[in-house]
Amino acid sequence: MRRIACGERPGWREIAGDAGFFFHTIDGEPYWDETHAYAFTLAEIEDDIEGPSAELHALCLDFAAEAVADERILASLAIPEPVWDTVRASWRRGDPSLYGRLDFSYGGTGPAKLLEYNADTPTALYETAVFQWLWLEQGLTEGRLPAGSDQFNALHERLIARLSEIAPPGLIAFAADTSGPEDLGTACYLQDCAVQAGCTTILLDLAQIGLRADGAFCGPDERPFAALFKLYPWEWAFRDAFGLAVAASPTRFLEPPWKMVLSNKGLLAHLWAREPGHPNLLPAFFEADPACASLGGAYVRKPLLSREGANVEIFSDGARIAGADGPYGADGFIRQGLAELPCFEGRRPLLGAWIVGDAPAGLCIRESDGPITGDGALFVPHLIEPG
């Protein structure tokens, strides 16, 4: 794994605009950065990222099957008791999942270490699947990238195939906070994938979702949704006025309620308890567990539920060396062994391995100048070097 300078494509912002990538710059700050890239060997991708991602996802599914049958596990994840049956039912019906993203600390040496599983509402999807691939294709055409370079990226094709496989007949709705460029871009992209999969679709703001008398969720025209993708976490949805209507609704959800078992940092403590010593896992414990002492003074304190690094704190030699503010933490914390992000020329990449259905499908990289990957992290493309 190398960080390589490659220079920007002339006019890439216009190219982005033509491709519908309207959030490459957010609030005047760059989000997409192609002045450099990360280069991997094929062995690094296949052996260190793709293979472990498939194995870890399978372990997560095994854990989900155990979790829905054990109230103690559901309680440990701070899932509210009134929705336990809804979570169980979605698993036992076999409600299919669409996608997720496993985040790793990895620098090209040693096993990739799982930091968390964004199994419910991960973003960075369009820029991974489409604009990163376009960057590769144009770089090869223009001779800016080594001939024969490739990319770990089958995300676009896999999403279309997965939607074709799992979408029920009827109207498929895609909803997000449309005032947020990144959220809107993600929902628009998934809607486009669904259209290519042959689905009848609608895009709307979260606030436009309604509930019919027959229990189906709907839009302003009251057409019932056969399925609803919402870029809105389950822990928030179940606290809303319509949350308890999910249980009896004929509308199916992408992602299904059982995915909230995996989109919870408590998953990391349970995985370690099930697979202690797994090379791709870090020791992790719920904060009240006396076993936290085994971590010594080097660990990361994470809320069970949080996003974009909010409320994450890093300790080394017993001292707090980094922390991020945020609104999370009321549901509890875990402590996870410290696996610092690697440092390349002062920048720290976080690797996100995409899962579509149950199979690895691609890679994205967010790069920051500090040890916690937050909202301001850059998206940096990657390539696989020719053999």
PDB file of C-alpha atoms in Angstrom, residues 107-368:
ATOM      1  CA  GLY A 107      -1.467   0.260   6.165  1.00  0.00           C
ATOM      2  CA  GLY A 108      -0.163  -2.608   4.048  1.00  0.00           C
ATOM      3  CA  THR A 109       1.474  -4.575   6.836  1.00  0.00           C
ATOM      4  CA  GLY A 110      -0.211  -6.983   9.206  1.00  0.00           C
ATOM      5  CA  PRO A 111      -3.885  -7.879   9.265  1.00  0.00           C
ATOM      6  CA  ALA A 112      -6.524  -5.216   8.629  1.00  0.00           C
ATOM      7  CA  LYS A 113      -8.271  -4.444  11.916  1.00  0.00           C
ATOM      8  CA  LEU A 114     -12.032  -3.943  11.984  1.00  0.00           C
ATOM      9  CA  LEU A 115     -12.965  -0.634  13.578  1.00  0.00           C
ATOM     10  CA  GLU A 116     -16.736  -0.782  13.008  1.00  0.00           C
ATOM     11  CA  TYR A 117     -19.495  -2.014  10.710  1.00  0.00           C
ATOM     12  CA  ASN A 118     -21.654   0.674   9.109  1.00  0.00           C
ATOM     13  CA  ALA A 119     -24.443  -1.732   8.332  1.00  0.00           C
ATOM     14  CA  ASP A 120     -27.462   0.555   8.241  1.00  0.00           C
ATOM     15  CA  THR A 121     -26.915   3.939   6.590  1.00  0.00           C
ATOM     16  CA  PRO A 122     -23.400   4.205   5.128  1.00  0.00           C
ATOM     17  CA  THR A 123     -22.686   6.985   2.647  1.00  0.00           C
ATOM     18  CA  ALA A 124     -19.699   7.546   0.289  1.00  0.00           C
ATOM     19  CA  LEU A 125     -21.513   5.197  -2.067  1.00  0.00           C
ATOM     20  CA  TYR A 126     -21.807   7.120  -5.355  1.00  0.00           C
ATOM     21  CA  GLU A 127     -18.273   8.461  -5.218  1.00  0.00           C
ATOM     22  CA  THR A 128     -16.951   4.946  -4.644  1.00  0.00           C
ATOM     23  CA  ALA A 129     -19.019   3.190  -7.267  1.00  0.00           C
ATOM     24  CA  VAL A 130     -19.098   5.748 -10.075  1.00  0.00           C
ATOM     25  CA  PHE A 131     -16.770   8.736  -9.788  1.00  0.00           C
ATOM     26  CA  GLN A 132     -13.806   6.737  -8.448  1.00  0.00           C
ATOM     27  CA  TRP A 133     -14.198   4.313 -11.364  1.00  0.00           C
ATOM     28  CA  LEU A 134     -14.445   7.183 -13.842  1.00  0.00           C
ATOM     29  CA  TRP A 135     -11.204   8.573 -12.358  1.00  0.00           C
ATOM     30  CA  LEU A 136      -9.494   5.248 -13.048  1.00  0.00           C
ATOM     31  CA  GLU A 137     -10.811   4.939 -16.592  1.00  0.00           C
ATOM     32  CA  GLN A 138      -9.821   8.483 -17.547  1.00  0.00           C
ATOM     33  CA  GLY A 139      -6.450   8.138 -15.836  1.00  0.00           C
ATOM     34  CA  LEU A 140      -5.711   5.061 -17.910  1.00  0.00           C
ATOM     35  CA  THR A 141      -6.953   6.641 -21.133  1.00  0.00           C
ATOM     36  CA  GLU A 142      -4.846   9.761 -20.593  1.00  0.00           C
ATOM     37  CA  GLY A 143      -1.786   7.821 -19.450  1.00  0.00           C
ATOM     38  CA  ARG A 144      -1.838   9.471 -16.037  1.00  0.00           C
ATOM     39  CA  LEU A 145      -2.024   6.082 -14.305  1.00  0.00           C
ATOM     40  CA  PRO A 146       0.138   3.021 -15.033  1.00  0.00           C
ATOM     41  CA  ALA A 147      -1.231   0.887 -17.859  1.00  0.00           C
ATOM     42  CA  GLY A 148      -2.885  -2.229 -16.518  1.00  0.00           C
ATOM     43  CA  SER A 149      -3.971  -0.621 -13.236  1.00  0.00           C
ATOM     44  CA  ASP A 150      -7.241  -1.864 -11.818  1.00  0.00           C
ATOM     45  CA  GLN A 151      -9.534  -1.058  -8.917  1.00  0.00           C
ATOM     46  CA  PHE A 152     -11.364  -3.109  -6.280  1.00  0.00           C
ATOM     47  CA  ASN A 153     -14.746  -1.892  -7.397  1.00  0.00           C
ATOM     48  CA  ALA A 154     -17.715  -3.919  -8.551  1.00  0.00           C
ATOM     49  CA  LEU A 155     -20.062  -1.850  -6.424  1.00  0.00           C
ATOM     50  CA  HIS A 156     -22.241  -0.399  -9.178  1.00  0.00           C
ATOM     51  CA  GLU A 157     -22.935  -3.708 -10.897  1.00  0.00           C
ATOM     52  CA  ARG A 158     -23.507  -5.518  -7.608  1.00  0.00           C
ATOM     53  CA  LEU A 159     -25.997  -2.930  -6.342  1.00  0.00           C
ATOM     54  CA  ILE A 160     -28.062  -3.168  -9.523  1.00  0.00           C
ATOM     55  CA  ALA A 161     -27.983  -6.961  -9.411  1.00  0.00           C
ATOM     56  CA  ARG A 162     -28.888  -7.018  -5.716  1.00  0.00           C
ATOM     57  CA  LEU A 163     -31.809  -4.635  -6.176  1.00  0.00           C
ATOM     58  CA  SER A 164     -33.022  -6.705  -9.088  1.00  0.00           C
ATOM     59  CA  GLU A 165     -32.880  -9.745  -6.833  1.00  0.00           C
ATOM     60  CA  ILE A 166     -34.566  -8.401  -3.690  1.00  0.00           C
ATOM     61  CA  ALA A 167     -36.909  -5.579  -4.712  1.00  0.00           C
ATOM     62  CA  PRO A 168     -40.546  -6.630  -4.339  1.00  0.00           C
ATOM     63  CA  PRO A 169     -43.118  -5.794  -7.021  1.00  0.00           C
ATOM     64  CA  GLY A 170     -44.579  -2.330  -6.625  1.00  0.00           C
ATOM     65  CA  LEU A 171     -43.290   1.126  -5.804  1.00  0.00           C
ATOM     66  CA  ILE A 172     -39.801   1.362  -4.239  1.00  0.00           C
ATOM     67  CA  ALA A 173     -39.206   4.619  -2.361  1.00  0.00           C
ATOM     68  CA  PHE A 174     -35.852   6.239  -1.621  1.00  0.00           C
ATOM     69  CA  ALA A 175     -35.878   8.836   1.147  1.00  0.00           C
ATOM     70  CA  ALA A 176     -33.261  11.072   2.723  1.00  0.00           C
ATOM     71  CA  ASP A 177     -32.783  14.482   4.252  1.00  0.00           C
ATOM     72  CA  THR A 178     -32.779  16.241   0.903  1.00  0.00           C
ATOM     73  CA  SER A 179     -31.215  19.381   2.393  1.00  0.00           C
ATOM     74  CA  GLY A 180     -27.973  17.436   2.896  1.00  0.00           C
ATOM     75  CA  PRO A 181     -26.010  17.162  -0.372  1.00  0.00           C
ATOM     76  CA  GLU A 182     -24.273  13.900   0.535  1.00  0.00           C
ATOM     77  CA  ASP A 183     -27.449  12.231   1.795  1.00  0.00           C
ATOM     78  CA  LEU A 184     -29.401  13.406  -1.235  1.00  0.00           C
ATOM     79  CA  GLY A 185     -26.638  12.192  -3.542  1.00  0.00           C
ATOM     80  CA  THR A 186     -26.658   8.754  -1.928  1.00  0.00           C
ATOM     81  CA  ALA A 187     -30.429   8.379  -2.191  1.00  0.00           C
ATOM     82  CA  CYS A 188     -30.450   9.634  -5.803  1.00  0.00           C
ATOM     83  CA  TYR A 189     -27.732   7.162  -6.722  1.00  0.00           C
ATOM     84  CA  LEU A 190     -29.513   4.197  -5.178  1.00  0.00           C
ATOM     85  CA  GLN A 191     -32.710   5.240  -6.903  1.00  0.00           C
ATOM     86  CA  ASP A 192     -30.836   5.257 -10.204  1.00  0.00           C
ATOM     87  CA  CYS A 193     -29.497   1.764  -9.490  1.00  0.00           C
ATOM     88  CA  ALA A 194     -33.054   0.616  -8.769  1.00  0.00           C
ATOM     89  CA  VAL A 195     -34.299   2.092 -12.039  1.00  0.00           C
ATOM     90  CA  GLN A 196     -31.548   0.201 -13.871  1.00  0.00           C
ATOM     91  CA  ALA A 197     -32.721  -2.911 -12.009  1.00  0.00           C
ATOM     92  CA  GLY A 198     -36.176  -2.443 -13.516  1.00  0.00           C
ATOM     93  CA  CYS A 199     -37.902  -1.040 -10.429  1.00  0.00           C
ATOM     94  CA  THR A 200     -40.613   1.587 -10.268  1.00  0.00           C
ATOM     95  CA  THR A 201     -39.243   4.242  -7.931  1.00  0.00           C
ATOM     96  CA  ILE A 202     -39.864   7.530  -6.180  1.00  0.00           C
ATOM     97  CA  LEU A 203     -37.431   9.887  -4.429  1.00  0.00           C
ATOM     98  CA  LEU A 204     -38.656  12.000  -1.550  1.00  0.00           C
ATOM     99  CA  ASP A 205     -37.651  13.822   1.595  1.00  0.00           C
ATOM    100  CA  LEU A 206     -37.938  11.951   4.884  1.00  0.00           C
ATOM    101  CA  ALA A 207     -40.557  14.452   6.020  1.00  0.00           C
ATOM    102  CA  GLN A 208     -42.813  13.469   3.110  1.00  0.00           C
ATOM    103  CA  ILE A 209     -43.232   9.875   4.289  1.00  0.00           C
ATOM    104  CA  GLY A 210     -46.759   9.151   5.473  1.00  0.00           C
ATOM    105  CA  LEU A 211     -48.735   6.229   6.830  1.00  0.00           C
ATOM    106  CA  ARG A 212     -51.930   4.919   5.246  1.00  0.00           C
ATOM    107  CA  ALA A 213     -54.889   3.518   7.107  1.00  0.00           C
ATOM    108  CA  ASP A 214     -53.916   0.012   5.936  1.00  0.00           C
ATOM    109  CA  GLY A 215     -50.502   0.375   7.596  1.00  0.00           C
ATOM    110  CA  ALA A 216     -48.474   0.851   4.425  1.00  0.00           C
ATOM    111  CA  PHE A 217     -45.987   3.711   4.316  1.00  0.00           C
ATOM    112  CA  CYS A 218     -46.585   6.120   1.453  1.00  0.00           C
ATOM    113  CA  GLY A 219     -45.691   9.443  -0.130  1.00  0.00           C
ATOM    114  CA  PRO A 220     -47.781  12.608  -0.455  1.00  0.00           C
ATOM    115  CA  ASP A 221     -50.008  10.981  -3.101  1.00  0.00           C
ATOM    116  CA  GLU A 222     -50.701   8.037  -0.724  1.00  0.00           C
ATOM    117  CA  ARG A 223     -49.444   5.429  -3.179  1.00  0.00           C
ATOM    118  CA  PRO A 224     -48.233   2.574  -0.943  1.00  0.00           C
ATOM    119  CA  PHE A 225     -44.546   1.703  -0.856  1.00  0.00           C
ATOM    120  CA  ALA A 226     -43.744  -1.949  -1.453  1.00  0.00           C
ATOM    121  CA  ALA A 227     -40.293  -1.176  -0.049  1.00  0.00           C
ATOM    122  CA  LEU A 228     -38.677   1.881   1.481  1.00  0.00           C
ATOM    123  CA  PHE A 229     -34.990   2.767   1.568  1.00  0.00           C
ATOM    124  CA  LYS A 230     -34.471   5.448   4.177  1.00  0.00           C
ATOM    125  CA  LEU A 231     -31.132   7.093   4.830  1.00  0.00           C
ATOM    126  CA  TYR A 232     -32.179   7.426   8.432  1.00  0.00           C
ATOM    127  CA  PRO A 233     -30.911   5.166  11.239  1.00  0.00           C
ATOM    128  CA  TRP A 234     -33.270   2.692  12.832  1.00  0.00           C
ATOM    129  CA  GLU A 235     -32.514   3.959  16.324  1.00  0.00           C
ATOM    130  CA  TRP A 236     -33.911   7.322  15.256  1.00  0.00           C
ATOM    131  CA  ALA A 237     -36.817   5.882  13.254  1.00  0.00           C
ATOM    132  CA  PHE A 238     -38.053   3.814  16.181  1.00  0.00           C
ATOM    133  CA  ARG A 239     -38.170   6.926  18.352  1.00  0.00           C
ATOM    134  CA  ASP A 240     -40.378   8.754  15.852  1.00  0.00           C
ATOM    135  CA  ALA A 241     -44.161   8.869  15.949  1.00  0.00           C
ATOM    136  CA  PHE A 242     -44.519   6.312  13.146  1.00  0.00           C
ATOM    137  CA  GLY A 243     -41.774   4.001  14.413  1.00  0.00           C
ATOM    138  CA  LEU A 244     -44.000   1.472  16.109  1.00  0.00           C
ATOM    139  CA  ALA A 245     -46.095   1.185  12.937  1.00  0.00           C
ATOM    140  CA  VAL A 246     -43.222  -0.659  11.246  1.00  0.00           C
ATOM    141  CA  ALA A 247     -44.101  -3.955  12.933  1.00  0.00           C
ATOM    142  CA  ALA A 248     -47.515  -4.334  11.317  1.00  0.00           C
ATOM    143  CA  SER A 249     -46.750  -2.569   8.037  1.00  0.00           C
ATOM    144  CA  PRO A 250     -46.792  -4.451   4.716  1.00  0.00           C
ATOM    145  CA  THR A 251     -43.989  -2.115   3.571  1.00  0.00           C
ATOM    146  CA  ARG A 252     -40.585  -3.764   3.650  1.00  0.00           C
ATOM    147  CA  PHE A 253     -37.446  -1.807   4.460  1.00  0.00           C
ATOM    148  CA  LEU A 254     -33.989  -1.425   2.983  1.00  0.00           C
ATOM    149  CA  GLU A 255     -32.200  -1.893   5.299  1.00  0.00           C
ATOM    150  CA  PRO A 256     -34.417  -4.231   7.381  1.00  0.00           C
ATOM    151  CA  PRO A 257     -34.748  -3.671  11.145  1.00  0.00           C
ATOM    152  CA  TRP A 258     -32.383  -6.558  11.977  1.00  0.00           C
ATOM    153  CA  LYS A 259     -29.495  -4.554  10.517  1.00  0.00           C
ATOM    154  CA  MET A 260     -29.581  -2.394  13.671  1.00  0.00           C
ATOM    155  CA  VAL A 261     -27.985  -5.350  15.468  1.00  0.00           C
ATOM    156  CA  LEU A 262     -24.902  -4.901  13.281  1.00  0.00           C
ATOM    157  CA  SER A 263     -24.807  -1.083  13.077  1.00  0.00           C
ATOM    158  CA  ASN A 264     -23.973  -0.850  16.759  1.00  0.00           C
ATOM    159  CA  LYS A 265     -20.504  -0.635  18.280  1.00  0.00           C
ATOM    160  CA  GLY A 266     -21.598  -3.226  20.841  1.00  0.00           C
ATOM    161  CA  LEU A 267     -21.249  -5.687  17.955  1.00  0.00           C
ATOM    162  CA  LEU A 268     -17.476  -5.362  18.335  1.00  0.00           C
ATOM    163  CA  ALA A 269     -17.547  -6.551  21.941  1.00  0.00           C
ATOM    164  CA  HIS A 270     -19.768  -9.495  21.057  1.00  0.00           C
ATOM    165  CA  LEU A 271     -17.619 -10.483  18.064  1.00  0.00           C
ATOM    166  CA  TRP A 272     -14.496 -10.481  20.227  1.00  0.00           C
ATOM    167  CA  ALA A 273     -16.249 -12.627  22.851  1.00  0.00           C
ATOM    168  CA  ARG A 274     -17.237 -15.108  20.112  1.00  0.00           C
ATOM    169  CA  GLU A 275     -13.892 -15.039  18.249  1.00  0.00           C
ATOM    170  CA  PRO A 276     -11.165 -14.009  20.715  1.00  0.00           C
ATOM    171  CA  GLY A 277      -7.838 -13.627  18.994  1.00  0.00           C
ATOM    172  CA  HIS A 278      -9.280 -13.347  15.477  1.00  0.00           C
ATOM    173  CA  PRO A 279      -6.566 -11.604  13.451  1.00  0.00           C
ATOM    174  CA  ASN A 280      -8.956  -9.001  12.021  1.00  0.00           C
ATOM    175  CA  LEU A 281     -10.677  -8.151  15.291  1.00  0.00           C
ATOM    176  CA  LEU A 282      -9.500  -5.948  18.117  1.00  0.00           C
ATOM    177  CA  PRO A 283     -10.216  -6.810  21.745  1.00  0.00           C
ATOM    178  CA  ALA A 284     -13.358  -4.929  22.705  1.00  0.00           C
ATOM    179  CA  PHE A 285     -15.552  -4.844  25.783  1.00  0.00           C
ATOM    180  CA  PHE A 286     -18.584  -3.025  27.086  1.00  0.00           C
ATOM    181  CA  GLU A 287     -17.413  -0.272  29.376  1.00  0.00           C
ATOM    182  CA  ALA A 288     -18.873  -1.854  32.525  1.00  0.00           C
ATOM    183  CA  ASP A 289     -16.991  -5.106  31.835  1.00  0.00           C
ATOM    184  CA  PRO A 290     -14.006  -5.530  34.203  1.00  0.00           C
ATOM    185  CA  ALA A 291     -12.177  -7.053  31.221  1.00  0.00           C
ATOM    186  CA  CYS A 292     -11.644  -3.485  29.981  1.00  0.00           C
ATOM    187  CA  ALA A 293      -8.651  -3.453  32.322  1.00  0.00           C
ATOM    188  CA  SER A 294      -6.931  -5.925  30.008  1.00  0.00           C
ATOM    189  CA  LEU A 295      -6.607  -3.139  27.422  1.00  0.00           C
ATOM    190  CA  GLY A 296      -4.244  -1.241  29.691  1.00  0.00           C
ATOM    191  CA  GLY A 297      -3.901   2.439  28.919  1.00  0.00           C
ATOM    192  CA  ALA A 298      -4.230   2.193  25.112  1.00  0.00           C
ATOM    193  CA  TYR A 299      -7.795   2.007  23.851  1.00  0.00           C
ATOM    194  CA  VAL A 300     -10.552   3.803  21.977  1.00  0.00           C
ATOM    195  CA  ARG A 301     -13.782   4.715  23.749  1.00  0.00           C
ATOM    196  CA  LYS A 302     -16.752   4.620  21.383  1.00  0.00           C
ATOM    197  CA  PRO A 303     -20.478   5.254  21.904  1.00  0.00           C
ATOM    198  CA  LEU A 304     -22.699   2.305  20.988  1.00  0.00           C
ATOM    199  CA  LEU A 305     -24.400   4.572  18.474  1.00  0.00           C
ATOM    200  CA  SER A 306     -22.534   7.345  16.697  1.00  0.00           C
ATOM    201  CA  ARG A 307     -21.490   8.531  13.258  1.00  0.00           C
ATOM    202  CA  GLU A 308     -18.572  10.273  11.579  1.00  0.00           C
ATOM    203  CA  GLY A 309     -16.326   9.762  14.603  1.00  0.00           C
ATOM    204  CA  ALA A 310     -18.510  11.828  16.928  1.00  0.00           C
ATOM    205  CA  ASN A 311     -17.878  11.328  20.667  1.00  0.00           C
ATOM    206  CA  VAL A 312     -14.968   8.967  19.986  1.00  0.00           C
ATOM    207  CA  GLU A 313     -11.988   9.329  22.325  1.00  0.00           C
ATOM    208  CA  ILE A 314      -8.513   7.821  22.004  1.00  0.00           C
ATOM    209  CA  PHE A 315      -6.304   7.023  24.972  1.00  0.00           C
ATOM    210  CA  SER A 316      -2.626   6.104  24.925  1.00  0.00           C
ATOM    211  CA  ASP A 317      -0.524   5.337  27.991  1.00  0.00           C
ATOM    212  CA  GLY A 318      -3.622   6.156  29.998  1.00  0.00           C
ATOM    213  CA  ALA A 319      -3.852   9.715  28.653  1.00  0.00           C
ATOM    214  CA  ARG A 320      -6.550  11.090  26.365  1.00  0.00           C
ATOM    215  CA  ILE A 321      -4.730  12.013  23.158  1.00  0.00           C
ATOM    216  CA  ALA A 322      -7.702  12.764  20.890  1.00  0.00           C
ATOM    217  CA  GLY A 323     -11.442  13.216  21.064  1.00  0.00           C
ATOM    218  CA  ALA A 324     -14.364  14.446  19.006  1.00  0.00           C
ATOM    219  CA  ASP A 325     -17.436  16.285  20.227  1.00  0.00           C
ATOM    220  CA  GLY A 326     -20.926  15.138  19.388  1.00  0.00           C
ATOM    221  CA  PRO A 327     -24.413  14.320  20.609  1.00  0.00           C
ATOM    222  CA  TYR A 328     -23.927  10.578  21.231  1.00  0.00           C
ATOM    223  CA  GLY A 329     -23.184   8.456  24.271  1.00  0.00           C
ATOM    224  CA  ALA A 330     -26.442   8.280  26.203  1.00  0.00           C
ATOM    225  CA  ASP A 331     -26.824   4.600  25.259  1.00  0.00           C
ATOM    226  CA  GLY A 332     -23.441   3.567  26.619  1.00  0.00           C
ATOM    227  CA  PHE A 333     -19.898   2.941  25.408  1.00  0.00           C
ATOM    228  CA  ILE A 334     -17.464   0.223  24.507  1.00  0.00           C
ATOM    229  CA  ARG A 335     -13.706   0.240  24.785  1.00  0.00           C
ATOM    230  CA  GLN A 336     -11.754  -1.193  21.895  1.00  0.00           C
ATOM    231  CA  GLY A 337      -8.039  -1.940  21.645  1.00  0.00           C
ATOM    232  CA  LEU A 338      -6.131   0.815  19.906  1.00  0.00           C
ATOM    233  CA  ALA A 339      -5.147   0.238  16.275  1.00  0.00           C
ATOM    234  CA  GLU A 340      -4.058   3.663  15.098  1.00  0.00           C
ATOM    235  CA  LEU A 341      -4.711   4.572  11.499  1.00  0.00           C
ATOM    236  CA  PRO A 342      -1.490   4.383   9.476  1.00  0.00           C
ATOM    237  CA  CYS A 343       0.271   7.628   8.681  1.00  0.00           C
ATOM    238  CA  PHE A 344       1.333   8.478   5.121  1.00  0.00           C
ATOM    239  CA  GLU A 345       3.023  11.856   4.759  1.00  0.00           C
ATOM    240  CA  GLY A 346       1.075  13.131   7.745  1.00  0.00           C
ATOM    241  CA  ARG A 347      -2.279  11.883   6.447  1.00  0.00           C
ATOM    242  CA  ARG A 348      -4.282   8.992   7.887  1.00  0.00           C
ATOM    243  CA  PRO A 349      -6.407   6.810   5.574  1.00  0.00           C
ATOM    244  CA  LEU A 350      -9.394   4.795   6.784  1.00  0.00           C
ATOM    245  CA  LEU A 351     -10.343   1.892   4.508  1.00  0.00           C
ATOM    246  CA  GLY A 352     -14.021   1.125   3.904  1.00  0.00           C
ATOM    247  CA  ALA A 353     -14.785  -2.300   2.410  1.00  0.00           C
ATOM    248  CA  TRP A 354     -18.234  -2.502   0.852  1.00  0.00           C
ATOM    249  CA  ILE A 355     -20.519  -5.479   1.214  1.00  0.00           C
ATOM    250  CA  VAL A 356     -23.472  -5.891  -1.166  1.00  0.00           C
ATOM    251  CA  GLY A 357     -25.822  -8.666  -0.181  1.00  0.00           C
ATOM    252  CA  ASP A 358     -23.352 -10.988   1.480  1.00  0.00           C
ATOM    253  CA  ALA A 359     -20.309 -10.457  -0.734  1.00  0.00           C
ATOM    254  CA  PRO A 360     -17.442  -7.912  -0.775  1.00  0.00           C
ATOM    255  CA  ALA A 361     -17.911  -5.421  -3.594  1.00  0.00           C
ATOM    256  CA  GLY A 362     -15.376  -2.612  -3.440  1.00  0.00           C
ATOM    257  CA  LEU A 363     -13.196  -0.212  -1.508  1.00  0.00           C
ATOM    258  CA  CYS A 364     -13.248   3.444  -0.531  1.00  0.00           C
ATOM    259  CA  ILE A 365     -10.735   5.525   1.389  1.00  0.00           C
ATOM    260  CA  ARG A 366     -11.372   8.520   3.622  1.00  0.00           C
ATOM    261  CA  GLU A 367      -8.279  10.451   4.594  1.00  0.00           C
ATOM    262  CA  SER A 368      -7.880  12.799   7.551  1.00  0.00           C
TER     263      SER A 368
END
